[in-house]
mmCIF file of C-alpha atoms in Angstrom:
data_model
loop_
_atom_site.group_PDB
_atom_site.id
_atom_site.type_symbol
_atom_site.label_atom_id
_atom_site.label_comp_id
_atom_site.label_asym_id
_atom_site.label_seq_id
_atom_site.Cartn_x
_atom_site.Cartn_y
_atom_site.Cartn_z
ATOM 1 C CA LYS A 1 66.525 134.224 -25.744
ATOM 2 C CA LEU A 2 66.874 137.632 -24.134
ATOM 3 C CA PRO A 3 64.568 140.646 -24.017
ATOM 4 C CA ILE A 4 65.884 143.338 -26.384
ATOM 5 C CA ASP A 5 65.850 146.024 -23.667
ATOM 6 C CA THR A 6 68.453 144.080 -21.654
ATOM 7 C CA LEU A 7 71.051 144.399 -24.449
ATOM 8 C CA ILE A 8 73.526 147.170 -25.226
ATOM 9 C CA TRP A 9 76.462 147.560 -27.614
ATOM 10 C CA THR A 10 80.122 147.426 -26.678
ATOM 11 C CA PHE A 11 82.624 149.008 -29.065
ATOM 12 C CA ASN A 12 86.090 148.082 -30.294
ATOM 13 C CA PHE A 13 87.893 150.582 -32.501
ATOM 14 C CA LEU A 14 89.887 148.841 -35.203
ATOM 15 C CA LYS A 15 93.292 149.911 -36.516
ATOM 16 C CA LYS A 16 93.172 152.140 -39.609
ATOM 17 C CA GLU A 17 96.018 150.394 -41.412
ATOM 18 C CA ILE A 18 93.978 147.213 -41.893
ATOM 19 C CA ALA A 19 92.239 147.712 -45.252
ATOM 20 C CA SER A 20 89.704 144.906 -44.932
ATOM 21 C CA HIS A 21 88.299 143.481 -41.733
ATOM 22 C CA PRO A 22 87.014 139.899 -41.648
ATOM 23 C CA LYS A 23 83.339 139.300 -40.903
ATOM 24 C CA PRO A 24 83.003 138.982 -37.108
ATOM 25 C CA GLU A 25 81.335 135.949 -35.529
ATOM 26 C CA GLU A 26 79.345 138.282 -33.261
ATOM 27 C CA GLY A 27 78.199 141.829 -33.857
ATOM 28 C CA CYS A 28 78.963 143.954 -36.892
ATOM 29 C CA ILE A 29 81.604 146.215 -38.409
ATOM 30 C CA VAL A 30 80.479 149.866 -38.582
ATOM 31 C CA TYR A 31 82.251 152.506 -40.674
ATOM 32 C CA GLY A 32 81.606 155.836 -42.349
ATOM 33 C CA LEU A 33 81.131 157.956 -39.215
ATOM 34 C CA PHE A 34 82.754 161.338 -38.592
ATOM 35 C CA MET A 35 83.800 163.098 -35.406
ATOM 36 C CA ASP A 36 83.052 166.781 -34.776
ATOM 37 C CA GLY A 37 85.116 168.615 -32.162
ATOM 38 C CA ALA A 38 87.882 166.022 -31.765
ATOM 39 C CA ARG A 39 89.756 163.347 -33.705
ATOM 40 C CA TRP A 40 90.701 159.717 -33.303
ATOM 41 C CA CYS A 41 94.373 158.981 -32.522
ATOM 42 C CA ASN A 42 95.173 155.654 -34.134
ATOM 43 C CA ASP A 43 98.493 155.298 -32.262
ATOM 44 C CA LYS A 44 97.092 155.795 -28.756
ATOM 45 C CA GLN A 45 93.604 154.428 -29.569
ATOM 46 C CA VAL A 46 91.880 157.396 -27.840
ATOM 47 C CA ILE A 47 90.270 160.656 -28.892
ATOM 48 C CA GLN A 48 92.424 163.776 -28.995
ATOM 49 C CA ASP A 49 92.026 167.452 -29.840
ATOM 50 C CA SER A 50 91.280 168.246 -33.463
ATOM 51 C CA LEU A 51 94.154 169.240 -35.700
ATOM 52 C CA PRO A 52 94.323 172.965 -36.566
ATOM 53 C CA LYS A 53 91.790 174.021 -39.231
ATOM 54 C CA VAL A 54 90.221 170.532 -39.365
ATOM 55 C CA LEU A 55 86.549 170.594 -38.399
ATOM 56 C CA PHE A 56 85.664 166.936 -38.912
ATOM 57 C CA SER A 57 87.677 163.733 -38.901
ATOM 58 C CA GLU A 58 86.870 160.184 -39.898
ATOM 59 C CA ILE A 59 86.343 157.549 -37.257
ATOM 60 C CA PRO A 60 88.018 154.206 -37.977
ATOM 61 C CA HIS A 61 86.040 151.027 -38.493
ATOM 62 C CA MET A 62 84.433 149.817 -35.283
ATOM 63 C CA HIS A 63 83.346 146.377 -34.160
ATOM 64 C CA TRP A 64 79.995 146.671 -32.373
ATOM 65 C CA ILE A 65 79.293 143.690 -30.134
ATOM 66 C CA PRO A 66 75.960 143.086 -28.385
ATOM 67 C CA CYS A 67 76.214 142.562 -24.641
ATOM 68 C CA GLU A 68 73.836 142.177 -21.721
ATOM 69 C CA LYS A 69 73.631 145.415 -19.706
ATOM 70 C CA ASP A 70 74.600 143.779 -16.434
ATOM 71 C CA LYS A 71 77.638 142.079 -18.055
ATOM 72 C CA ASP A 72 79.068 145.191 -19.733
ATOM 73 C CA PRO A 73 82.872 145.137 -19.243
ATOM 74 C CA THR A 74 83.258 148.867 -20.073
ATOM 75 C CA ASP A 75 84.972 151.024 -17.443
ATOM 76 C CA MET A 76 82.863 154.192 -17.744
ATOM 77 C CA SER A 77 85.684 156.342 -16.294
ATOM 78 C CA LYS A 78 87.800 155.504 -19.373
ATOM 79 C CA VAL A 79 85.275 156.351 -22.099
ATOM 80 C CA TYR A 80 83.375 159.323 -23.450
ATOM 81 C CA PRO A 81 79.716 158.521 -24.214
ATOM 82 C CA SER A 82 79.430 160.338 -27.531
ATOM 83 C CA PRO A 83 76.117 160.914 -29.252
ATOM 84 C CA ILE A 84 75.760 160.024 -32.929
ATOM 85 C CA TYR A 85 73.611 162.357 -35.020
ATOM 86 C CA LYS A 86 72.384 161.874 -38.572
ATOM 87 C CA THR A 87 73.417 165.435 -39.523
ATOM 88 C CA SER A 88 75.628 168.179 -38.102
ATOM 89 C CA GLU A 89 72.547 170.177 -37.128
ATOM 90 C CA ARG A 90 72.419 168.169 -33.870
ATOM 91 C CA LYS A 91 68.736 168.862 -33.477
ATOM 92 C CA GLY A 92 65.590 167.284 -34.740
ATOM 93 C CA VAL A 93 61.897 167.008 -34.104
ATOM 94 C CA LEU A 94 60.842 165.065 -31.041
ATOM 95 C CA SER A 95 59.099 161.892 -32.097
ATOM 96 C CA THR A 96 56.257 160.219 -30.205
ATOM 97 C CA THR A 97 58.858 158.110 -28.356
ATOM 98 C CA GLY A 98 60.413 161.277 -26.919
ATOM 99 C CA HIS A 99 63.627 160.962 -28.951
ATOM 100 C CA SER A 100 64.988 163.421 -31.479
ATOM 101 C CA THR A 101 64.608 162.393 -35.112
ATOM 102 C CA ASN A 102 68.275 163.365 -35.627
ATOM 103 C CA PHE A 103 69.740 161.315 -32.733
ATOM 104 C CA VAL A 104 70.904 157.794 -33.639
ATOM 105 C CA CYS A 105 72.522 156.326 -30.515
ATOM 106 C CA THR A 106 75.426 156.788 -28.107
ATOM 107 C CA ILE A 107 78.829 155.159 -28.532
ATOM 108 C CA LYS A 108 81.519 154.823 -25.884
ATOM 109 C CA ILE A 109 84.827 156.209 -27.162
ATOM 110 C CA PRO A 110 88.080 155.520 -25.253
ATOM 111 C CA ILE A 111 89.725 158.582 -23.681
ATOM 112 C CA ALA A 112 93.255 159.291 -22.456
ATOM 113 C CA PRO A 113 93.895 158.930 -18.697
ATOM 114 C CA GLU A 114 94.511 162.689 -18.340
ATOM 115 C CA HIS A 115 90.988 163.485 -19.590
ATOM 116 C CA SER A 116 87.508 162.803 -18.329
ATOM 117 C CA ALA A 117 84.225 162.508 -20.176
ATOM 118 C CA LYS A 118 83.376 165.988 -18.872
ATOM 119 C CA PHE A 119 86.384 167.411 -20.766
ATOM 120 C CA TRP A 120 84.938 166.198 -24.093
ATOM 121 C CA ILE A 121 81.362 167.137 -23.156
ATOM 122 C CA LYS A 122 82.463 170.751 -22.612
ATOM 123 C CA ARG A 123 84.049 170.709 -26.090
ATOM 124 C CA GLY A 124 80.800 169.509 -27.627
ATOM 125 C CA VAL A 125 82.274 166.404 -29.240
ATOM 126 C CA ALA A 126 79.778 164.348 -31.223
ATOM 127 C CA CYS A 127 79.767 161.829 -34.048
ATOM 128 C CA LEU A 128 77.950 162.332 -37.328
ATOM 129 C CA CYS A 129 76.631 159.978 -39.993
ATOM 130 C CA GLN A 130 77.078 162.541 -42.771
ATOM 131 C CA LEU A 131 78.772 165.854 -43.407
ATOM 132 C CA ASP A 132 77.166 168.969 -44.870
ATOM 133 C CA ASP A 133 77.948 169.740 -48.498
#
């Protein structure tokens, strides 16, 4: 048994060409998210610039695996910590916990070696649970 505040998620992005992913032994498969300000490159398995005239792109299925904070294998220099918002508004009311009602969590998205997290931060890249109509 572990205290909940000692756990985090690690993320594996799954290939788009696989139509159905088997139920994982640990963690869960998450899908249905969108990326604003960038796109996922399935070939290189990193985020890249958006295609011309494309505002949002789908994120492939992800395998979220719980992990103890002090055992996290993620190399933070090779990922962009992207926020996930419920809506594209990217703002919400502060709740009593001090968090925005629109913020869901942060995911770590792999980046190409020629980029840094700061590169994607300056572009305002974020993930969304739903798109505006």
